[in-house]
Amino acid sequence: IDSITVMLFLATVTIELARLLKFNPIPVIIAEIFASNVGGSATMSGDPPNIIIGTALGYSFFDFVVNTGLIAWIGMLVVLVFFYLAFRKQLKASQDTLNVDTAQYPDPKQAITNKTHFMINTGIFILAIVLLVTHAQTGISVASIGVIAAVLTIGFAFLNHGHGAIHIIKRLDWQTLLFFFGLFVCVGGLEETGVLKALADFIGNAAGGNIVIVVSIILWVSAFASAIVDNIPFAATMVPVLVNLSQTGGFDLHPMAWSLALGTDIGGNGTPIGASANVVGTAIAEKNGDRRAHV
């Protein structure tokens, strides 16, 4: 599941758990942000830059699993060890002061107000996951799968209670959608005017025809740039650069693509604005009255 979607519900759940169990949610939310970005690099649908790279270059879900999956899980082990060492004292202190009667915990079933609606929407969600995993076999694009899931959800909400569909549409993040629309127009303009080709030529000349140097440049530039600029626009900008490097410089496209995916996904952890999952996680923490996640 996309890292942004994961953080939307997981950060909220963490806040609620922190209120119940009386612990500081910030270390956990930051760890979840890191985990979602690093783990998201393992698949095509795990992080927005991967969706951009996979769609533009024709890669499948399992192409990412084979080429970036192992590195992603090694990164997850590093993240786990790091956050355990960094925050174990804070979490231990919270555990030592915990004195909560489990009888006051809410029953999870209370959250389900309509079992039929719950089962149908869960089925749509599972269908979307199955289609994402099998999109190479079915020939359905990732974008089409997202539209299918959205249409089914809106259609079901409209059939059962029209105001529910309107409520869903109103809650869509139109600002982000318009941002990406404008972004891809700008990237198309840079490609059309030759700016991206000039950048590709510069990287190729700097590498002296050595693919190892090219891959290293892409990996580290992607990591540092994604920490400053959100990794989604950076990935969208770099995809045409990789294509130009492959066509004009004769470099193998595949290792460059995997380097871009890993650099943007993992490098996005560097700052609160480095990846959209970071922005979502810190925004939810701030909304609940805690700005420490920005640190």
PDB file of C-alpha atoms in Angstrom:
ATOM      1  CA  ILE A   1       0.000   0.000   0.000  1.00  0.00           C
ATOM      2  CA  ASP A   2       1.248   3.491  -0.796  1.00  0.00           C
ATOM      3  CA  SER A   3       3.277   5.032   2.047  1.00  0.00           C
ATOM      4  CA  ILE A   4       1.057   8.124   2.167  1.00  0.00           C
ATOM      5  CA  THR A   5      -2.054   5.997   2.683  1.00  0.00           C
ATOM      6  CA  VAL A   6      -0.285   3.978   5.371  1.00  0.00           C
ATOM      7  CA  MET A   7       0.675   7.098   7.322  1.00  0.00           C
ATOM      8  CA  LEU A   8      -2.816   8.593   7.016  1.00  0.00           C
ATOM      9  CA  PHE A   9      -4.341   5.839   9.123  1.00  0.00           C
ATOM     10  CA  LEU A  10      -1.326   4.540  11.055  1.00  0.00           C
ATOM     11  CA  ALA A  11      -0.332   7.910  12.531  1.00  0.00           C
ATOM     12  CA  THR A  12      -3.918   8.491  13.628  1.00  0.00           C
ATOM     13  CA  VAL A  13      -4.052   5.047  15.226  1.00  0.00           C
ATOM     14  CA  THR A  14      -0.746   5.742  16.995  1.00  0.00           C
ATOM     15  CA  ILE A  15      -2.122   8.975  18.456  1.00  0.00           C
ATOM     16  CA  GLU A  16      -5.170   7.137  19.788  1.00  0.00           C
ATOM     17  CA  LEU A  17      -3.009   4.353  21.245  1.00  0.00           C
ATOM     18  CA  ALA A  18      -0.754   6.929  22.892  1.00  0.00           C
ATOM     19  CA  ARG A  19      -3.772   8.466  24.624  1.00  0.00           C
ATOM     20  CA  LEU A  20      -4.899   5.055  25.857  1.00  0.00           C
ATOM     21  CA  LEU A  21      -1.495   3.728  26.926  1.00  0.00           C
ATOM     22  CA  LYS A  22      -0.022   7.076  28.065  1.00  0.00           C
ATOM     23  CA  PHE A  23       3.152   7.079  25.948  1.00  0.00           C
ATOM     24  CA  ASN A  24       4.853   9.693  23.764  1.00  0.00           C
ATOM     25  CA  PRO A  25       3.665   9.023  20.176  1.00  0.00           C
ATOM     26  CA  ILE A  26       6.370  11.056  18.405  1.00  0.00           C
ATOM     27  CA  PRO A  27       9.172   8.425  18.408  1.00  0.00           C
ATOM     28  CA  VAL A  28       6.712   5.848  17.107  1.00  0.00           C
ATOM     29  CA  ILE A  29       5.333   8.128  14.365  1.00  0.00           C
ATOM     30  CA  ILE A  30       8.839   9.056  13.193  1.00  0.00           C
ATOM     31  CA  ALA A  31       9.779   5.360  13.114  1.00  0.00           C
ATOM     32  CA  GLU A  32       6.616   4.629  11.108  1.00  0.00           C
ATOM     33  CA  ILE A  33       7.534   7.356   8.600  1.00  0.00           C
ATOM     34  CA  PHE A  34      10.990   5.860   8.100  1.00  0.00           C
ATOM     35  CA  ALA A  35       9.557   2.350   7.837  1.00  0.00           C
ATOM     36  CA  SER A  36       6.906   3.376   5.292  1.00  0.00           C
ATOM     37  CA  ASN A  37       9.452   5.110   3.058  1.00  0.00           C
ATOM     38  CA  VAL A  38      12.090   2.375   3.268  1.00  0.00           C
ATOM     39  CA  GLY A  39       9.568  -0.454   2.998  1.00  0.00           C
ATOM     40  CA  GLY A  40       7.783   1.393   0.206  1.00  0.00           C
ATOM     41  CA  SER A  41      10.876   1.144  -1.979  1.00  0.00           C
ATOM     42  CA  ALA A  42      10.347  -2.633  -2.180  1.00  0.00           C
ATOM     43  CA  THR A  43       7.395  -2.537  -4.599  1.00  0.00           C
ATOM     44  CA  MET A  44       6.008  -0.444  -7.427  1.00  0.00           C
ATOM     45  CA  SER A  45       2.930   0.596  -5.438  1.00  0.00           C
ATOM     46  CA  GLY A  46       4.793   1.150  -2.162  1.00  0.00           C
ATOM     47  CA  ASP A  47       5.849   4.766  -2.747  1.00  0.00           C
ATOM     48  CA  PRO A  48       4.736   7.468  -5.235  1.00  0.00           C
ATOM     49  CA  PRO A  49       8.189   7.796  -6.916  1.00  0.00           C
ATOM     50  CA  ASN A  50       8.080   4.066  -7.692  1.00  0.00           C
ATOM     51  CA  ILE A  51       4.668   4.453  -9.325  1.00  0.00           C
ATOM     52  CA  ILE A  52       6.058   7.268 -11.486  1.00  0.00           C
ATOM     53  CA  ILE A  53       9.191   5.299 -12.414  1.00  0.00           C
ATOM     54  CA  GLY A  54       7.367   2.013 -13.025  1.00  0.00           C
ATOM     55  CA  THR A  55       4.593   3.563 -15.095  1.00  0.00           C
ATOM     56  CA  ALA A  56       6.945   5.659 -17.235  1.00  0.00           C
ATOM     57  CA  LEU A  57       9.507   2.899 -17.856  1.00  0.00           C
ATOM     58  CA  GLY A  58       7.155  -0.075 -18.052  1.00  0.00           C
ATOM     59  CA  TYR A  59       8.200  -1.971 -14.920  1.00  0.00           C
ATOM     60  CA  SER A  60       5.896  -4.314 -13.008  1.00  0.00           C
ATOM     61  CA  PHE A  61       5.193  -4.909  -9.332  1.00  0.00           C
ATOM     62  CA  PHE A  62       7.518  -7.914  -9.262  1.00  0.00           C
ATOM     63  CA  ASP A  63      10.316  -6.090 -11.145  1.00  0.00           C
ATOM     64  CA  PHE A  64      10.607  -3.851  -8.094  1.00  0.00           C
ATOM     65  CA  VAL A  65      10.313  -6.767  -5.662  1.00  0.00           C
ATOM     66  CA  VAL A  66      13.236  -8.560  -7.354  1.00  0.00           C
ATOM     67  CA  ASN A  67      15.503  -5.537  -7.766  1.00  0.00           C
ATOM     68  CA  THR A  68      14.785  -3.305  -4.761  1.00  0.00           C
ATOM     69  CA  GLY A  69      13.032  -5.656  -2.351  1.00  0.00           C
ATOM     70  CA  LEU A  70      16.119  -7.173  -0.702  1.00  0.00           C
ATOM     71  CA  ILE A  71      17.768  -3.759  -0.216  1.00  0.00           C
ATOM     72  CA  ALA A  72      14.521  -2.410   1.254  1.00  0.00           C
ATOM     73  CA  TRP A  73      14.332  -5.154   3.887  1.00  0.00           C
ATOM     74  CA  ILE A  74      17.984  -4.750   4.786  1.00  0.00           C
ATOM     75  CA  GLY A  75      17.187  -1.057   5.246  1.00  0.00           C
ATOM     76  CA  MET A  76      14.220  -2.008   7.442  1.00  0.00           C
ATOM     77  CA  LEU A  77      16.514  -3.958   9.786  1.00  0.00           C
ATOM     78  CA  VAL A  78      18.801  -0.915  10.036  1.00  0.00           C
ATOM     79  CA  VAL A  79      15.791   1.308  10.796  1.00  0.00           C
ATOM     80  CA  LEU A  80      14.578  -1.102  13.480  1.00  0.00           C
ATOM     81  CA  VAL A  81      17.958  -1.241  15.226  1.00  0.00           C
ATOM     82  CA  PHE A  82      18.472   2.527  14.971  1.00  0.00           C
ATOM     83  CA  PHE A  83      15.105   3.490  16.460  1.00  0.00           C
ATOM     84  CA  TYR A  84      15.392   0.895  19.189  1.00  0.00           C
ATOM     85  CA  LEU A  85      18.747   2.367  20.253  1.00  0.00           C
ATOM     86  CA  ALA A  86      17.565   5.964  19.822  1.00  0.00           C
ATOM     87  CA  PHE A  87      14.239   5.775  21.680  1.00  0.00           C
ATOM     88  CA  ARG A  88      14.365   2.733  23.952  1.00  0.00           C
ATOM     89  CA  LYS A  89      14.785   4.908  27.087  1.00  0.00           C
ATOM     90  CA  GLN A  90      11.743   7.046  26.293  1.00  0.00           C
ATOM     91  CA  LEU A  91       9.536   4.054  25.511  1.00  0.00           C
ATOM     92  CA  LYS A  92      10.807   2.173  28.579  1.00  0.00           C
ATOM     93  CA  ALA A  93       9.974   5.176  30.775  1.00  0.00           C
ATOM     94  CA  SER A  94       6.444   5.235  29.337  1.00  0.00           C
ATOM     95  CA  GLN A  95       6.055   1.511  29.981  1.00  0.00           C
ATOM     96  CA  ASP A  96       7.218   1.831  33.580  1.00  0.00           C
ATOM     97  CA  THR A  97       4.592   4.491  34.342  1.00  0.00           C
ATOM     98  CA  LEU A  98       1.788   2.633  32.569  1.00  0.00           C
ATOM     99  CA  ASN A  99      -1.180   1.976  34.845  1.00  0.00           C
ATOM    100  CA  VAL A 100      -4.248   1.542  32.678  1.00  0.00           C
ATOM    101  CA  ASP A 101      -7.276  -0.634  33.315  1.00  0.00           C
ATOM    102  CA  THR A 102      -7.770  -2.776  30.192  1.00  0.00           C
ATOM    103  CA  ALA A 103     -11.516  -2.788  30.875  1.00  0.00           C
ATOM    104  CA  GLN A 104     -11.685   0.807  29.597  1.00  0.00           C
ATOM    105  CA  TYR A 105     -10.234  -0.124  26.194  1.00  0.00           C
ATOM    106  CA  PRO A 106     -12.827   0.309  23.427  1.00  0.00           C
ATOM    107  CA  ASP A 107     -14.141  -2.741  21.604  1.00  0.00           C
ATOM    108  CA  PRO A 108     -12.901  -2.684  17.967  1.00  0.00           C
ATOM    109  CA  LYS A 109     -16.332  -3.836  16.802  1.00  0.00           C
ATOM    110  CA  GLN A 110     -17.792  -0.527  17.983  1.00  0.00           C
ATOM    111  CA  ALA A 111     -16.088   1.215  15.063  1.00  0.00           C
ATOM    112  CA  ILE A 112     -18.128  -0.834  12.540  1.00  0.00           C
ATOM    113  CA  THR A 113     -21.508   0.858  12.286  1.00  0.00           C
ATOM    114  CA  ASN A 114     -22.659  -1.172   9.259  1.00  0.00           C
ATOM    115  CA  LYS A 115     -21.245  -4.661   8.674  1.00  0.00           C
ATOM    116  CA  THR A 116     -22.500  -4.896   5.085  1.00  0.00           C
ATOM    117  CA  HIS A 117     -20.866  -1.631   4.073  1.00  0.00           C
ATOM    118  CA  PHE A 118     -17.711  -2.629   5.935  1.00  0.00           C
ATOM    119  CA  MET A 119     -17.440  -5.947   4.064  1.00  0.00           C
ATOM    120  CA  ILE A 120     -18.118  -4.397   0.648  1.00  0.00           C
ATOM    121  CA  ASN A 121     -15.548  -1.601   1.078  1.00  0.00           C
ATOM    122  CA  THR A 122     -13.012  -4.088   2.446  1.00  0.00           C
ATOM    123  CA  GLY A 123     -13.634  -6.232  -0.640  1.00  0.00           C
ATOM    124  CA  ILE A 124     -12.962  -3.234  -2.908  1.00  0.00           C
ATOM    125  CA  PHE A 125      -9.731  -2.558  -1.047  1.00  0.00           C
ATOM    126  CA  ILE A 126      -8.589  -6.202  -1.374  1.00  0.00           C
ATOM    127  CA  LEU A 127      -9.505  -6.135  -5.073  1.00  0.00           C
ATOM    128  CA  ALA A 128      -7.298  -3.061  -5.564  1.00  0.00           C
ATOM    129  CA  ILE A 129      -4.356  -4.836  -3.892  1.00  0.00           C
ATOM    130  CA  VAL A 130      -4.822  -7.978  -6.025  1.00  0.00           C
ATOM    131  CA  LEU A 131      -4.990  -5.883  -9.205  1.00  0.00           C
ATOM    132  CA  LEU A 132      -1.834  -3.975  -8.203  1.00  0.00           C
ATOM    133  CA  VAL A 133       0.111  -7.194  -7.625  1.00  0.00           C
ATOM    134  CA  THR A 134      -1.097  -8.781 -10.868  1.00  0.00           C
ATOM    135  CA  HIS A 135      -1.153  -5.713 -13.128  1.00  0.00           C
ATOM    136  CA  ALA A 136       1.684  -7.074 -15.305  1.00  0.00           C
ATOM    137  CA  GLN A 137      -0.369 -10.206 -16.032  1.00  0.00           C
ATOM    138  CA  THR A 138      -3.712  -8.447 -16.513  1.00  0.00           C
ATOM    139  CA  GLY A 139      -2.300  -5.538 -18.511  1.00  0.00           C
ATOM    140  CA  ILE A 140      -4.232  -3.017 -16.394  1.00  0.00           C
ATOM    141  CA  SER A 141      -2.147   0.073 -15.625  1.00  0.00           C
ATOM    142  CA  VAL A 142      -1.582   1.228 -12.040  1.00  0.00           C
ATOM    143  CA  ALA A 143      -3.424   4.456 -12.808  1.00  0.00           C
ATOM    144  CA  SER A 144      -6.441   2.502 -14.115  1.00  0.00           C
ATOM    145  CA  ILE A 145      -6.478   0.347 -10.970  1.00  0.00           C
ATOM    146  CA  GLY A 146      -6.673   3.469  -8.805  1.00  0.00           C
ATOM    147  CA  VAL A 147      -9.545   4.784 -10.923  1.00  0.00           C
ATOM    148  CA  ILE A 148     -11.373   1.431 -10.752  1.00  0.00           C
ATOM    149  CA  ALA A 149     -11.146   1.351  -6.945  1.00  0.00           C
ATOM    150  CA  ALA A 150     -12.273   4.986  -6.717  1.00  0.00           C
ATOM    151  CA  VAL A 151     -15.252   4.488  -9.062  1.00  0.00           C
ATOM    152  CA  LEU A 152     -16.391   1.358  -7.185  1.00  0.00           C
ATOM    153  CA  THR A 153     -16.138   3.162  -3.835  1.00  0.00           C
ATOM    154  CA  ILE A 154     -17.948   6.291  -5.030  1.00  0.00           C
ATOM    155  CA  GLY A 155     -20.552   4.214  -6.886  1.00  0.00           C
ATOM    156  CA  PHE A 156     -21.332   2.095  -3.838  1.00  0.00           C
ATOM    157  CA  ALA A 157     -21.554   5.169  -1.603  1.00  0.00           C
ATOM    158  CA  PHE A 158     -23.864   6.885  -4.121  1.00  0.00           C
ATOM    159  CA  LEU A 159     -26.184   3.865  -4.411  1.00  0.00           C
ATOM    160  CA  ASN A 160     -26.561   3.531  -0.655  1.00  0.00           C
ATOM    161  CA  HIS A 161     -26.603   7.145   0.433  1.00  0.00           C
ATOM    162  CA  GLY A 162     -25.867   9.874  -2.072  1.00  0.00           C
ATOM    163  CA  HIS A 163     -24.622  12.305   0.549  1.00  0.00           C
ATOM    164  CA  GLY A 164     -21.862   9.796   1.419  1.00  0.00           C
ATOM    165  CA  ALA A 165     -20.437  10.024  -2.104  1.00  0.00           C
ATOM    166  CA  ILE A 166     -20.511  13.827  -1.948  1.00  0.00           C
ATOM    167  CA  HIS A 167     -18.752  13.691   1.432  1.00  0.00           C
ATOM    168  CA  ILE A 168     -15.983  11.498  -0.057  1.00  0.00           C
ATOM    169  CA  ILE A 169     -15.510  13.809  -3.045  1.00  0.00           C
ATOM    170  CA  LYS A 170     -15.304  16.867  -0.798  1.00  0.00           C
ATOM    171  CA  ARG A 171     -12.570  15.218   1.283  1.00  0.00           C
ATOM    172  CA  LEU A 172     -10.350  14.566  -1.734  1.00  0.00           C
ATOM    173  CA  ASP A 173      -7.046  16.418  -1.643  1.00  0.00           C
ATOM    174  CA  TRP A 174      -7.701  18.568  -4.705  1.00  0.00           C
ATOM    175  CA  GLN A 175      -4.743  20.853  -3.976  1.00  0.00           C
ATOM    176  CA  THR A 176      -2.325  17.935  -4.208  1.00  0.00           C
ATOM    177  CA  LEU A 177      -3.964  16.631  -7.387  1.00  0.00           C
ATOM    178  CA  LEU A 178      -3.687  20.060  -9.031  1.00  0.00           C
ATOM    179  CA  PHE A 179      -0.084  20.332  -7.821  1.00  0.00           C
ATOM    180  CA  PHE A 180       0.848  17.102  -9.606  1.00  0.00           C
ATOM    181  CA  PHE A 181      -1.056  18.153 -12.711  1.00  0.00           C
ATOM    182  CA  GLY A 182       0.947  21.382 -12.905  1.00  0.00           C
ATOM    183  CA  LEU A 183       4.169  19.575 -12.029  1.00  0.00           C
ATOM    184  CA  PHE A 184       3.951  17.149 -14.937  1.00  0.00           C
ATOM    185  CA  VAL A 185       3.154  20.024 -17.297  1.00  0.00           C
ATOM    186  CA  CYS A 186       6.371  21.734 -16.119  1.00  0.00           C
ATOM    187  CA  VAL A 187       8.386  18.528 -16.539  1.00  0.00           C
ATOM    188  CA  GLY A 188       6.979  18.156 -20.065  1.00  0.00           C
ATOM    189  CA  GLY A 189       8.079  21.733 -20.811  1.00  0.00           C
ATOM    190  CA  LEU A 190      11.613  21.051 -19.540  1.00  0.00           C
ATOM    191  CA  GLU A 191      11.795  17.943 -21.713  1.00  0.00           C
ATOM    192  CA  GLU A 192      10.442  19.731 -24.774  1.00  0.00           C
ATOM    193  CA  THR A 193      12.925  22.608 -24.472  1.00  0.00           C
ATOM    194  CA  GLY A 194      15.934  20.286 -24.086  1.00  0.00           C
ATOM    195  CA  VAL A 195      16.789  21.158 -20.475  1.00  0.00           C
ATOM    196  CA  LEU A 196      16.528  17.557 -19.295  1.00  0.00           C
ATOM    197  CA  LYS A 197      18.591  16.306 -22.223  1.00  0.00           C
ATOM    198  CA  ALA A 198      21.307  18.816 -21.313  1.00  0.00           C
ATOM    199  CA  LEU A 199      21.252  17.527 -17.739  1.00  0.00           C
ATOM    200  CA  ALA A 200      21.546  13.942 -18.989  1.00  0.00           C
ATOM    201  CA  ASP A 201      24.499  14.889 -21.194  1.00  0.00           C
ATOM    202  CA  PHE A 202      26.180  16.595 -18.233  1.00  0.00           C
ATOM    203  CA  ILE A 203      25.839  13.487 -16.044  1.00  0.00           C
ATOM    204  CA  GLY A 204      27.086  11.256 -18.857  1.00  0.00           C
ATOM    205  CA  ASN A 205      30.139  13.447 -19.488  1.00  0.00           C
ATOM    206  CA  ALA A 206      30.918  13.696 -15.771  1.00  0.00           C
ATOM    207  CA  ALA A 207      30.819   9.902 -15.485  1.00  0.00           C
ATOM    208  CA  GLY A 208      33.158   9.443 -18.453  1.00  0.00           C
ATOM    209  CA  GLY A 209      31.038   6.607 -19.821  1.00  0.00           C
ATOM    210  CA  ASN A 210      31.301   4.548 -16.619  1.00  0.00           C
ATOM    211  CA  ILE A 211      27.938   3.073 -15.603  1.00  0.00           C
ATOM    212  CA  VAL A 212      29.098   2.579 -12.002  1.00  0.00           C
ATOM    213  CA  ILE A 213      29.784   6.304 -11.666  1.00  0.00           C
ATOM    214  CA  VAL A 214      26.474   7.174 -13.328  1.00  0.00           C
ATOM    215  CA  VAL A 215      24.550   4.926 -10.938  1.00  0.00           C
ATOM    216  CA  SER A 216      26.417   6.397  -7.956  1.00  0.00           C
ATOM    217  CA  ILE A 217      25.662   9.955  -9.085  1.00  0.00           C
ATOM    218  CA  ILE A 218      21.966   9.177  -9.549  1.00  0.00           C
ATOM    219  CA  LEU A 219      21.732   7.380  -6.203  1.00  0.00           C
ATOM    220  CA  TRP A 220      23.390  10.064  -4.073  1.00  0.00           C
ATOM    221  CA  VAL A 221      21.977  13.077  -5.916  1.00  0.00           C
ATOM    222  CA  SER A 222      18.512  11.525  -5.595  1.00  0.00           C
ATOM    223  CA  ALA A 223      19.012  10.925  -1.876  1.00  0.00           C
ATOM    224  CA  PHE A 224      20.203  14.450  -1.062  1.00  0.00           C
ATOM    225  CA  ALA A 225      17.835  16.226  -3.463  1.00  0.00           C
ATOM    226  CA  SER A 226      14.826  14.292  -2.126  1.00  0.00           C
ATOM    227  CA  ALA A 227      15.652  15.485   1.380  1.00  0.00           C
ATOM    228  CA  ILE A 228      15.361  19.087   0.177  1.00  0.00           C
ATOM    229  CA  VAL A 229      12.668  18.781  -2.481  1.00  0.00           C
ATOM    230  CA  ASP A 230       9.792  16.325  -2.146  1.00  0.00           C
ATOM    231  CA  ASN A 231      10.832  13.041  -3.763  1.00  0.00           C
ATOM    232  CA  ILE A 232       7.767  12.889  -6.024  1.00  0.00           C
ATOM    233  CA  PRO A 233       8.577  15.919  -8.224  1.00  0.00           C
ATOM    234  CA  PHE A 234      12.247  14.943  -8.237  1.00  0.00           C
ATOM    235  CA  ALA A 235      11.432  11.448  -9.523  1.00  0.00           C
ATOM    236  CA  ALA A 236       9.130  12.905 -12.174  1.00  0.00           C
ATOM    237  CA  THR A 237      11.929  15.214 -13.324  1.00  0.00           C
ATOM    238  CA  MET A 238      14.612  12.521 -13.367  1.00  0.00           C
ATOM    239  CA  VAL A 239      12.743   9.850 -15.371  1.00  0.00           C
ATOM    240  CA  PRO A 240      13.206  11.662 -18.720  1.00  0.00           C
ATOM    241  CA  VAL A 241      16.848  12.278 -17.758  1.00  0.00           C
ATOM    242  CA  LEU A 242      17.388   8.527 -17.364  1.00  0.00           C
ATOM    243  CA  VAL A 243      15.732   7.868 -20.724  1.00  0.00           C
ATOM    244  CA  ASN A 244      18.036  10.413 -22.376  1.00  0.00           C
ATOM    245  CA  LEU A 245      21.089   8.892 -20.691  1.00  0.00           C
ATOM    246  CA  SER A 246      20.076   5.492 -22.013  1.00  0.00           C
ATOM    247  CA  GLN A 247      19.390   6.690 -25.534  1.00  0.00           C
ATOM    248  CA  THR A 248      22.278   9.104 -26.047  1.00  0.00           C
ATOM    249  CA  GLY A 249      24.916   7.696 -23.699  1.00  0.00           C
ATOM    250  CA  GLY A 250      24.219   4.005 -24.189  1.00  0.00           C
ATOM    251  CA  PHE A 251      23.864   3.350 -20.452  1.00  0.00           C
ATOM    252  CA  ASP A 252      21.735   0.444 -19.207  1.00  0.00           C
ATOM    253  CA  LEU A 253      18.402   1.903 -18.092  1.00  0.00           C
ATOM    254  CA  HIS A 254      17.592  -0.719 -15.455  1.00  0.00           C
ATOM    255  CA  PRO A 255      20.293  -0.053 -12.808  1.00  0.00           C
ATOM    256  CA  MET A 256      19.725   3.695 -13.191  1.00  0.00           C
ATOM    257  CA  ALA A 257      15.999   3.228 -12.557  1.00  0.00           C
ATOM    258  CA  TRP A 258      16.558   1.139  -9.422  1.00  0.00           C
ATOM    259  CA  SER A 259      19.093   3.674  -8.147  1.00  0.00           C
ATOM    260  CA  LEU A 260      16.601   6.496  -8.661  1.00  0.00           C
ATOM    261  CA  ALA A 261      13.877   4.546  -6.834  1.00  0.00           C
ATOM    262  CA  LEU A 262      16.070   3.721  -3.839  1.00  0.00           C
ATOM    263  CA  GLY A 263      17.634   7.182  -3.692  1.00  0.00           C
ATOM    264  CA  THR A 264      14.312   9.046  -3.744  1.00  0.00           C
ATOM    265  CA  ASP A 265      12.458   6.659  -1.418  1.00  0.00           C
ATOM    266  CA  ILE A 266      15.125   6.294   1.273  1.00  0.00           C
ATOM    267  CA  GLY A 267      16.617   9.772   0.853  1.00  0.00           C
ATOM    268  CA  GLY A 268      13.169  11.263   1.416  1.00  0.00           C
ATOM    269  CA  ASN A 269      13.571  10.388   5.101  1.00  0.00           C
ATOM    270  CA  GLY A 270      16.135  13.169   5.510  1.00  0.00           C
ATOM    271  CA  THR A 271      13.735  16.019   6.327  1.00  0.00           C
ATOM    272  CA  PRO A 272      10.045  16.536   7.229  1.00  0.00           C
ATOM    273  CA  ILE A 273       9.361  17.646   3.626  1.00  0.00           C
ATOM    274  CA  GLY A 274      11.479  15.001   1.889  1.00  0.00           C
ATOM    275  CA  ALA A 275       8.520  12.708   1.195  1.00  0.00           C
ATOM    276  CA  SER A 276       4.760  13.035   1.288  1.00  0.00           C
ATOM    277  CA  ALA A 277       4.538  10.395   4.037  1.00  0.00           C
ATOM    278  CA  ASN A 278       6.700  12.671   6.204  1.00  0.00           C
ATOM    279  CA  VAL A 279       4.377  15.606   5.619  1.00  0.00           C
ATOM    280  CA  VAL A 280       1.303  13.503   6.444  1.00  0.00           C
ATOM    281  CA  GLY A 281       2.826  12.049   9.620  1.00  0.00           C
ATOM    282  CA  THR A 282       4.046  15.376  10.982  1.00  0.00           C
ATOM    283  CA  ALA A 283       0.774  17.103  10.036  1.00  0.00           C
ATOM    284  CA  ILE A 284      -1.269  14.537  11.978  1.00  0.00           C
ATOM    285  CA  ALA A 285       1.053  14.907  14.994  1.00  0.00           C
ATOM    286  CA  GLU A 286       0.778  18.702  14.816  1.00  0.00           C
ATOM    287  CA  LYS A 287      -2.992  18.526  14.407  1.00  0.00           C
ATOM    288  CA  ASN A 288      -3.103  16.632  17.678  1.00  0.00           C
ATOM    289  CA  GLY A 289      -1.068  19.306  19.443  1.00  0.00           C
ATOM    290  CA  ASP A 290       2.507  18.014  19.160  1.00  0.00           C
ATOM    291  CA  ARG A 291       5.051  19.820  16.975  1.00  0.00           C
ATOM    292  CA  ARG A 292       8.035  17.730  18.070  1.00  0.00           C
ATOM    293  CA  ALA A 293       7.688  15.495  15.008  1.00  0.00           C
ATOM    294  CA  HIS A 294       9.134  18.346  12.901  1.00  0.00           C
ATOM    295  CA  VAL A 295      12.440  18.038  14.751  1.00  0.00           C
TER     296      VAL A 295
END
